[in-house]
Tab-separated table of C-alpha atoms in Angstrom:
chain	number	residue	atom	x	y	z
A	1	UNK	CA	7.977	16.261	5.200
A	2	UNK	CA	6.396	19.668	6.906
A	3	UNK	CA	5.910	20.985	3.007
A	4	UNK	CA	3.274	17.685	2.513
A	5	UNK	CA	1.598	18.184	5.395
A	6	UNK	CA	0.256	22.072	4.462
A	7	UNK	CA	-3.464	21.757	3.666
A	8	UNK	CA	-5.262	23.368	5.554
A	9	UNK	CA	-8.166	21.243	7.791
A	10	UNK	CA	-10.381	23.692	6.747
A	11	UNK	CA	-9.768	22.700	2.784
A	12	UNK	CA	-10.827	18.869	3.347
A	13	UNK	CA	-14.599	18.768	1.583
A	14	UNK	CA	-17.804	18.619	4.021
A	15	UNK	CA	-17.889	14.469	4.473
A	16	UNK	CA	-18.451	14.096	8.250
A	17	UNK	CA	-21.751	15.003	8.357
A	18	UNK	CA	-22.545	12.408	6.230
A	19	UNK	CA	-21.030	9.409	8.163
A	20	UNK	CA	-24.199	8.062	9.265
A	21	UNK	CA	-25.831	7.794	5.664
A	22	UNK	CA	-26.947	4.768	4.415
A	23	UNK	CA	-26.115	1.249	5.243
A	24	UNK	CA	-22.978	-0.834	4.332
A	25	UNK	CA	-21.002	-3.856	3.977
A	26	UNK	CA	-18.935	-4.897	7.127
A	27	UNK	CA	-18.100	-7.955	5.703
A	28	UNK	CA	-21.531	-9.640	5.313
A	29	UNK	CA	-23.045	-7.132	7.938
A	30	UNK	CA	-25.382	-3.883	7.437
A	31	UNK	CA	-23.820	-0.979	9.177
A	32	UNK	CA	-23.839	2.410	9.246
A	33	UNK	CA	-20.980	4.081	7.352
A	34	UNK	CA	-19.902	5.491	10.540
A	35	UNK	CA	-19.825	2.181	12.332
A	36	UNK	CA	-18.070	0.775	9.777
A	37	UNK	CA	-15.667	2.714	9.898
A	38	UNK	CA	-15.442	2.384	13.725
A	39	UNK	CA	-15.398	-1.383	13.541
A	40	UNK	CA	-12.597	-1.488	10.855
A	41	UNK	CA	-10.487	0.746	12.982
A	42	UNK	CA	-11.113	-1.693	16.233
A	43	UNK	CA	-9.843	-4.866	13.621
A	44	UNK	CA	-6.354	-3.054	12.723
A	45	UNK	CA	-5.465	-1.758	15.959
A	46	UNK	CA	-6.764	-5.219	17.049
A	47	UNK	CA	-4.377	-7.098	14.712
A	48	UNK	CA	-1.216	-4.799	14.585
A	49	UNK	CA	1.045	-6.421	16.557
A	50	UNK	CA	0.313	-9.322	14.708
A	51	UNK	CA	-0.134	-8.391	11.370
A	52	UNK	CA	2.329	-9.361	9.539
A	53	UNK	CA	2.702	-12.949	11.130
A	54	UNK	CA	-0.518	-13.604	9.847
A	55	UNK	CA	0.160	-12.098	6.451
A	56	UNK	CA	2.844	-14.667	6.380
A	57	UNK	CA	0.520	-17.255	7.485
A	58	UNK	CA	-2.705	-16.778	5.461
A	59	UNK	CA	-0.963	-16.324	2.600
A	60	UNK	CA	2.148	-19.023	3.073
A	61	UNK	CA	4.488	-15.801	2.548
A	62	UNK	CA	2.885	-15.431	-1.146
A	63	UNK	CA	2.116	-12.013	0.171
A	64	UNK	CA	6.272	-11.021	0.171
A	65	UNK	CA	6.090	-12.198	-4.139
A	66	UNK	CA	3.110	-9.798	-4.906
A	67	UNK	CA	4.404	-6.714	-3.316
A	68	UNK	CA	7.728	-7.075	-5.116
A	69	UNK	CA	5.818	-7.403	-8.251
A	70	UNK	CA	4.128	-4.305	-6.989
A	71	UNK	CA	7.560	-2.831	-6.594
A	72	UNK	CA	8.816	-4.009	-10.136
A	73	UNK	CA	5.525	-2.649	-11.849
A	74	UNK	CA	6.041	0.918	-10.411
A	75	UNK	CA	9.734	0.657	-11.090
A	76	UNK	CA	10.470	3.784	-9.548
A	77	UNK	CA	13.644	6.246	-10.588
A	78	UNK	CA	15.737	7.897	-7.852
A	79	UNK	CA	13.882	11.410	-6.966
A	80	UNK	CA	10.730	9.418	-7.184
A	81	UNK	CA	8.409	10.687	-4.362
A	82	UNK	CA	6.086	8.306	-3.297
A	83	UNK	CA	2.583	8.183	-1.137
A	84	UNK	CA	2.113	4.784	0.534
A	85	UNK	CA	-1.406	4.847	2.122
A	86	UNK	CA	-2.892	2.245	4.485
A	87	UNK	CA	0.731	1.362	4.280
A	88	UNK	CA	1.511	1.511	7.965
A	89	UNK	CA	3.633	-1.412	9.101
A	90	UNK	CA	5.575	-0.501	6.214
A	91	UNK	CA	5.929	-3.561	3.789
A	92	UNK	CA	5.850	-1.067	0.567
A	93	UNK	CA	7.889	1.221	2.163
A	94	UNK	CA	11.166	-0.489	2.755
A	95	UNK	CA	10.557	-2.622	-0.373
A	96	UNK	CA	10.564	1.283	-2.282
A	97	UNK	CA	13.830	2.111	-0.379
A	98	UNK	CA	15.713	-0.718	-1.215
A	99	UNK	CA	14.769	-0.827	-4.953
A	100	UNK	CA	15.892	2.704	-5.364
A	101	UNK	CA	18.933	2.465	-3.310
A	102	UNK	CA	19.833	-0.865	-5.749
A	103	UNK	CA	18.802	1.444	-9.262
A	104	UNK	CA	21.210	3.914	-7.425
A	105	UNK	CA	23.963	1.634	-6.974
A	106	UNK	CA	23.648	0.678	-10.845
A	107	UNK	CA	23.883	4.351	-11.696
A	108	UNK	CA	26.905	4.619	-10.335
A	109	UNK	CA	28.387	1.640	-11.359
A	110	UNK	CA	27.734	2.563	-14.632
A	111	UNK	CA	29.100	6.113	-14.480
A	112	UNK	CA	32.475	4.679	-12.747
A	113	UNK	CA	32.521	2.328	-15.631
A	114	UNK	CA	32.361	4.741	-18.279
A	115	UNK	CA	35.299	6.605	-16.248
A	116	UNK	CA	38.225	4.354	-16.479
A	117	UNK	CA	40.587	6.713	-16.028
A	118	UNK	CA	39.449	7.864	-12.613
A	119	UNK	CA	42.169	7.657	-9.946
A	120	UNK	CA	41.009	5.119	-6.310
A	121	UNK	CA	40.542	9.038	-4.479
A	122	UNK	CA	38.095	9.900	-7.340
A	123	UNK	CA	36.595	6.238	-7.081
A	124	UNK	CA	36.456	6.617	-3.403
A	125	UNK	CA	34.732	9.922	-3.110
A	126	UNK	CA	32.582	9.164	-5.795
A	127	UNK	CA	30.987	6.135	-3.727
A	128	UNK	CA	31.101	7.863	-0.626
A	129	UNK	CA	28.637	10.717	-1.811
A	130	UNK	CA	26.247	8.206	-3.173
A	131	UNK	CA	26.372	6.583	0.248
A	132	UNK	CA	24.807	10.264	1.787
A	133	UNK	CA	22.231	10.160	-0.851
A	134	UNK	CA	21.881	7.309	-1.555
A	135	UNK	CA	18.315	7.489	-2.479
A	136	UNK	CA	19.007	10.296	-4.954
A	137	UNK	CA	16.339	12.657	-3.345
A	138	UNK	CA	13.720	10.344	-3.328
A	139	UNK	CA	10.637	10.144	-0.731
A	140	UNK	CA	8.017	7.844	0.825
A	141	UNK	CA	5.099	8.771	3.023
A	142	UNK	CA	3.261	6.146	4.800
A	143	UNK	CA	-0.017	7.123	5.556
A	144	UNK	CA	-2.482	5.273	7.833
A	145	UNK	CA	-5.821	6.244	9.901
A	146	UNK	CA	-4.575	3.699	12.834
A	147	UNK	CA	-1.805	4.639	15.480
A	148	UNK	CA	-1.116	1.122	16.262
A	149	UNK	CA	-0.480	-0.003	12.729
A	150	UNK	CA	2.105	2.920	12.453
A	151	UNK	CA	3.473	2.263	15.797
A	152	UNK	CA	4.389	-1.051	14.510
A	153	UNK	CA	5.691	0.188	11.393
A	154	UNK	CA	8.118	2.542	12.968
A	155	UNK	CA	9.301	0.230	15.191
A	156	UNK	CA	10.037	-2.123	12.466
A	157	UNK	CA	11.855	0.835	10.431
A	158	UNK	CA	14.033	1.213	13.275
A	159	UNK	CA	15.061	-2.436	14.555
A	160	UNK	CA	15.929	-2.734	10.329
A	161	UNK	CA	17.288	0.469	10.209
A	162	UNK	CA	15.207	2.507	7.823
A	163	UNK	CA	15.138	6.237	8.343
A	164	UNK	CA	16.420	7.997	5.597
A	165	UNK	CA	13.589	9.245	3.199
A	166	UNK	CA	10.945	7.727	4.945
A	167	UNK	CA	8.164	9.946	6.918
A	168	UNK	CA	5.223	8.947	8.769
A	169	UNK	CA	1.963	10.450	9.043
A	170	UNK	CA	-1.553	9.884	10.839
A	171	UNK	CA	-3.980	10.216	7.864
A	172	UNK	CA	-7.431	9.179	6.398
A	173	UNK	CA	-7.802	7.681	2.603
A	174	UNK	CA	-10.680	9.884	2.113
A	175	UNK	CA	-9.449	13.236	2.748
A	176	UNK	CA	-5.922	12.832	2.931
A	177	UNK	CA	-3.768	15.789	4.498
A	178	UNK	CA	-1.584	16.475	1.634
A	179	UNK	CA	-1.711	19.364	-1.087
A	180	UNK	CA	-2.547	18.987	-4.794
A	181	UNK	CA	-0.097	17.381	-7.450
A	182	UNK	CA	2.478	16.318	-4.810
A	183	UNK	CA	3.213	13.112	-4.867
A	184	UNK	CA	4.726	11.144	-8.467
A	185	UNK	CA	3.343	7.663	-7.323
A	186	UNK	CA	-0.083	6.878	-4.881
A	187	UNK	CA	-0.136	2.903	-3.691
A	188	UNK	CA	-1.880	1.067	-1.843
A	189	UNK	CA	-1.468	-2.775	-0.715
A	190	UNK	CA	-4.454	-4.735	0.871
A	191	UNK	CA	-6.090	-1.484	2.353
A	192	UNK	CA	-8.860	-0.055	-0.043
A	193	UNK	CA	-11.243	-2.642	0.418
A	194	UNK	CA	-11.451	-1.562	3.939
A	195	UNK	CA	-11.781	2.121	3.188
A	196	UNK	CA	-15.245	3.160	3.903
A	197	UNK	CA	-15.821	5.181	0.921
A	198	UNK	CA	-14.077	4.202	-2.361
A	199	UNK	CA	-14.721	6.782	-3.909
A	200	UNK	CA	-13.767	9.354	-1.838
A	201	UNK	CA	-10.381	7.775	-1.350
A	202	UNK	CA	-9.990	7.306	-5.219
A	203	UNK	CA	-10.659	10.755	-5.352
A	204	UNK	CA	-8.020	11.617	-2.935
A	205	UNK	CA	-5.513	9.526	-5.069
A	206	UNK	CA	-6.243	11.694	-8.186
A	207	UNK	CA	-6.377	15.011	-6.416
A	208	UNK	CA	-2.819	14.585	-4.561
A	209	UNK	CA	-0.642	13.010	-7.595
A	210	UNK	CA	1.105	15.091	-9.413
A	211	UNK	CA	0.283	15.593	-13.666
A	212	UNK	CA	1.702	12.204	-14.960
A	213	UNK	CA	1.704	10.537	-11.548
A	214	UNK	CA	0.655	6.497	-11.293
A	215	UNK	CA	-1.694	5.051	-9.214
A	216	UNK	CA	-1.103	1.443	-8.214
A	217	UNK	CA	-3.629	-0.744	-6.051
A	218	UNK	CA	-2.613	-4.185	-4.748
A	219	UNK	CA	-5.911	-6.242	-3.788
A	220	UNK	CA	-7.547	-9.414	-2.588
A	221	UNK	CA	-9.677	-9.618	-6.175
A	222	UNK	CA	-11.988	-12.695	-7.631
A	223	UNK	CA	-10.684	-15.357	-8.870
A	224	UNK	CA	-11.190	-16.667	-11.982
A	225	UNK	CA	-10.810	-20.567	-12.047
A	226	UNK	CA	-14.096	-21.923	-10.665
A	227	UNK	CA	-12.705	-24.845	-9.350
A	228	UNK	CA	-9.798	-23.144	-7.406
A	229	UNK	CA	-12.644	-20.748	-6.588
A	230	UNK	CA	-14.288	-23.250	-4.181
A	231	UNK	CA	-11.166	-24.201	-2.875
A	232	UNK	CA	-10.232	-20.602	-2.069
A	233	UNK	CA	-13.444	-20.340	-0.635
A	234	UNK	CA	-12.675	-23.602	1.936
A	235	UNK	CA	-9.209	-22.377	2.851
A	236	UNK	CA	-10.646	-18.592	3.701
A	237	UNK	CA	-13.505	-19.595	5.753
A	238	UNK	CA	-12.724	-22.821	7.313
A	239	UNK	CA	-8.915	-22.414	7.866
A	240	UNK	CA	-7.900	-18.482	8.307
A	241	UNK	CA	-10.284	-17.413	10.996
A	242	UNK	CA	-8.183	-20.232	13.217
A	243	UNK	CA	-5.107	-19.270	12.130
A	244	UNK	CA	-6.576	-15.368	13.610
A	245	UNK	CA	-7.617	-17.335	16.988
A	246	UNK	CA	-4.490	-19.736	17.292
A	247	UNK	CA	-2.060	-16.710	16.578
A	248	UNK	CA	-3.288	-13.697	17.132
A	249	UNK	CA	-6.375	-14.591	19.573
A	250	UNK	CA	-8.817	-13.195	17.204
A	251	UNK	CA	-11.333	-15.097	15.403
A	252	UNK	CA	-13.636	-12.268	14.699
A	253	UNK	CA	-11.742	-9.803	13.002
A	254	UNK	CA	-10.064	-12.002	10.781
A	255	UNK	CA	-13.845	-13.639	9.638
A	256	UNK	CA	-14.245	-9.932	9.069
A	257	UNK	CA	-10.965	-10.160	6.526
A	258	UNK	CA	-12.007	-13.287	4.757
A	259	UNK	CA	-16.082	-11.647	4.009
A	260	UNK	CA	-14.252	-8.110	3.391
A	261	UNK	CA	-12.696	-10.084	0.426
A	262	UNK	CA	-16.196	-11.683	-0.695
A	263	UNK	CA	-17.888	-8.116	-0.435
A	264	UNK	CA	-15.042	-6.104	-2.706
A	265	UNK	CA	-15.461	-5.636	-6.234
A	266	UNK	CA	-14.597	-7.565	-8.812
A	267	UNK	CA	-11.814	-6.172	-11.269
A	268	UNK	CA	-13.587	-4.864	-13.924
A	269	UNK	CA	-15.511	-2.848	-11.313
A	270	UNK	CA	-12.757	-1.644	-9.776
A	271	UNK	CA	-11.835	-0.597	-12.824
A	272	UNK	CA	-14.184	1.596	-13.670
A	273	UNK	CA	-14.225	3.564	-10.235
A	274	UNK	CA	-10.729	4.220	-10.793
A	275	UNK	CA	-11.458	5.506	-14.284
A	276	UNK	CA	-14.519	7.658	-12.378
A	277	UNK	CA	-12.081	8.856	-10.063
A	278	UNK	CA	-10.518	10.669	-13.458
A	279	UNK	CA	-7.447	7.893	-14.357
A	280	UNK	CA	-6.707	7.130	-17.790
A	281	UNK	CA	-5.252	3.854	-18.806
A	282	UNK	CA	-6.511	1.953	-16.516
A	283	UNK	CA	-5.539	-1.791	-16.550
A	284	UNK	CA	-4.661	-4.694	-14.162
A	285	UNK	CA	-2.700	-7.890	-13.848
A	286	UNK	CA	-4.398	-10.880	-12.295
A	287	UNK	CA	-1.524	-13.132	-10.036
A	288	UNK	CA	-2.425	-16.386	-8.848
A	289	UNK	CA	-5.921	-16.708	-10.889
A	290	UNK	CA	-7.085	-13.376	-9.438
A	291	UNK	CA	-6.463	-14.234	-5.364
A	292	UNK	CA	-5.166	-10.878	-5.976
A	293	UNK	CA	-5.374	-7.537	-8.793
A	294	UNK	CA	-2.627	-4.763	-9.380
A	295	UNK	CA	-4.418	-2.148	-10.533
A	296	UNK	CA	-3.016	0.770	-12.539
A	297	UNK	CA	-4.102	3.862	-13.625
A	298	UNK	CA	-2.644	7.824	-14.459
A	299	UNK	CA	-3.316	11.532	-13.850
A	300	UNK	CA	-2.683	12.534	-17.084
């Protein structure tokens, strides 16, 4: 997508020179913002090749449900031209492909259906240009600031055969590489609680969606049932940092995951920064007791 990628370097607002400011969260460390941002590019390229293994194993493949219900809540149309960031083994990606290619199918069922007096050439022909665009023009960019969590995505594209209407590209959250009002849909799955600066990538959301365009966040939240609370609490701390040293031989960086979780903000927080960020109704759905939020919001 060479049209995406035409803002200029030179465009992105002055935010280097303040990556040493003041202290943050790496899970329950203090550290610089630039060192945070170091140390949370050493976890992912740390746990690429593993990734999604552990996804299936810290979350007993719960993980697969909520980004279908991602999917289902954006319910994109064919032409639908979507930004995926921090989406780089590509779990939202395929999942966007095949629910378009499926609305697609229906489309066309329906129009043959309307058509019973089409001869089996006109059938034929009719299915046979749907199977060269069979996405209907539509478009996802996955965007993510680590090589080896794209490397793995591409990979996985190709072994499951994914290449039509899918583009990757090496970008940052906060000052993404894309023009203004581009993109219909922003989302992003498990990955903004390990942006540095919220608000900066928030801001990035709002500035590349087009007038009208959705933003939809899918993230480890609070959970509401006190009891299940403390349980959650045993399972994370106790039982996931093995599961990171049994399977993918790191303990650390998945201790980092479970106090990343602990350190994000709640909903209603999160809320309001996306409402900062310039997003009108904003709301968000709560699955499993709040283990996880979607979060929605529009550029209106």
């Amino acid at each position: 997508c060479p049209a995406l990628l035409s803002r200029p370097a030179g465009a992105v607002r002055a935010r280097r020179g303040l990556a040493a400011g003041p202290e943050m969260h790496f899970g329950f460390q203090s550290v610089t913002e630039e060192e945070r941002r170091e140390k949370i590019y050493q976890v992912f390229e740390s746990v690429a090749k593993k990734y999604d293994v552990m996804n299936d194993s810290m979350t007993l493949g719960i993980h697969r449900v909520w980004k279908d219900i991602l999917m289902h809540k954006m319910n994109p149309c064919p032409g639908t031209l979507l930004l995926d960031v921090a989406g780089g083994t590509g779990d939202i990606a395929f999942r966007f492909i095949n629910y378009v290619r499926s609305v697609r199918q229906r489309q066309l069922q329906r129009k043959l259906k309307q058509h019973q007096n089409l001869s089996w050439q006109e059938i034929f022909e009719s299915y046979q240009k749907d199977k060269f665009n069979s996405l209907g023009d539509s478009q996802v960019v996955v965007c993510d600031i680590n090589r080896e969590m794209l490397k793995v995505g591409k990979q996985k594209a190709q072994h499951l055969g994914y290449s039509e209407g899918l583009s990757w590209v090496l970008g940052n959250a906060e000052e993404l590489p894309f023009d203004d009002d581009k993109f219909d849909v922003y989302t992003i799955a498990f990955g903004i609680r390990n942006v540095t600066r919220i608000d900066l990538a928030l801001q990035e959301a709002y500035r590349v969606l087009k007038p009208g365009g959705r933003f939809l966040c899918l993230e480890f939240s609070h959970v509401s049932n006190p009891l299940l609370s403390r349980l959650y609490d045993l399972y994370s701390f106790q039982v996931i940092p093995v599961l990171g040293e049994v399977i993918a031989g790191d303990w650390r960086s998945y201790q980092y995951l479970v106090e990343s979780i602990r350190q994000f903000p709640p909903q209603e927080e999160l809320k309001a920064m996306i409402e900062d960020a310039g997003f009108y109704k904003v709301d968000y759905d709560n699955l499993n007791f709040g283990i996880v939020a979607i979060h929605s919001g529009f550029k209106l």
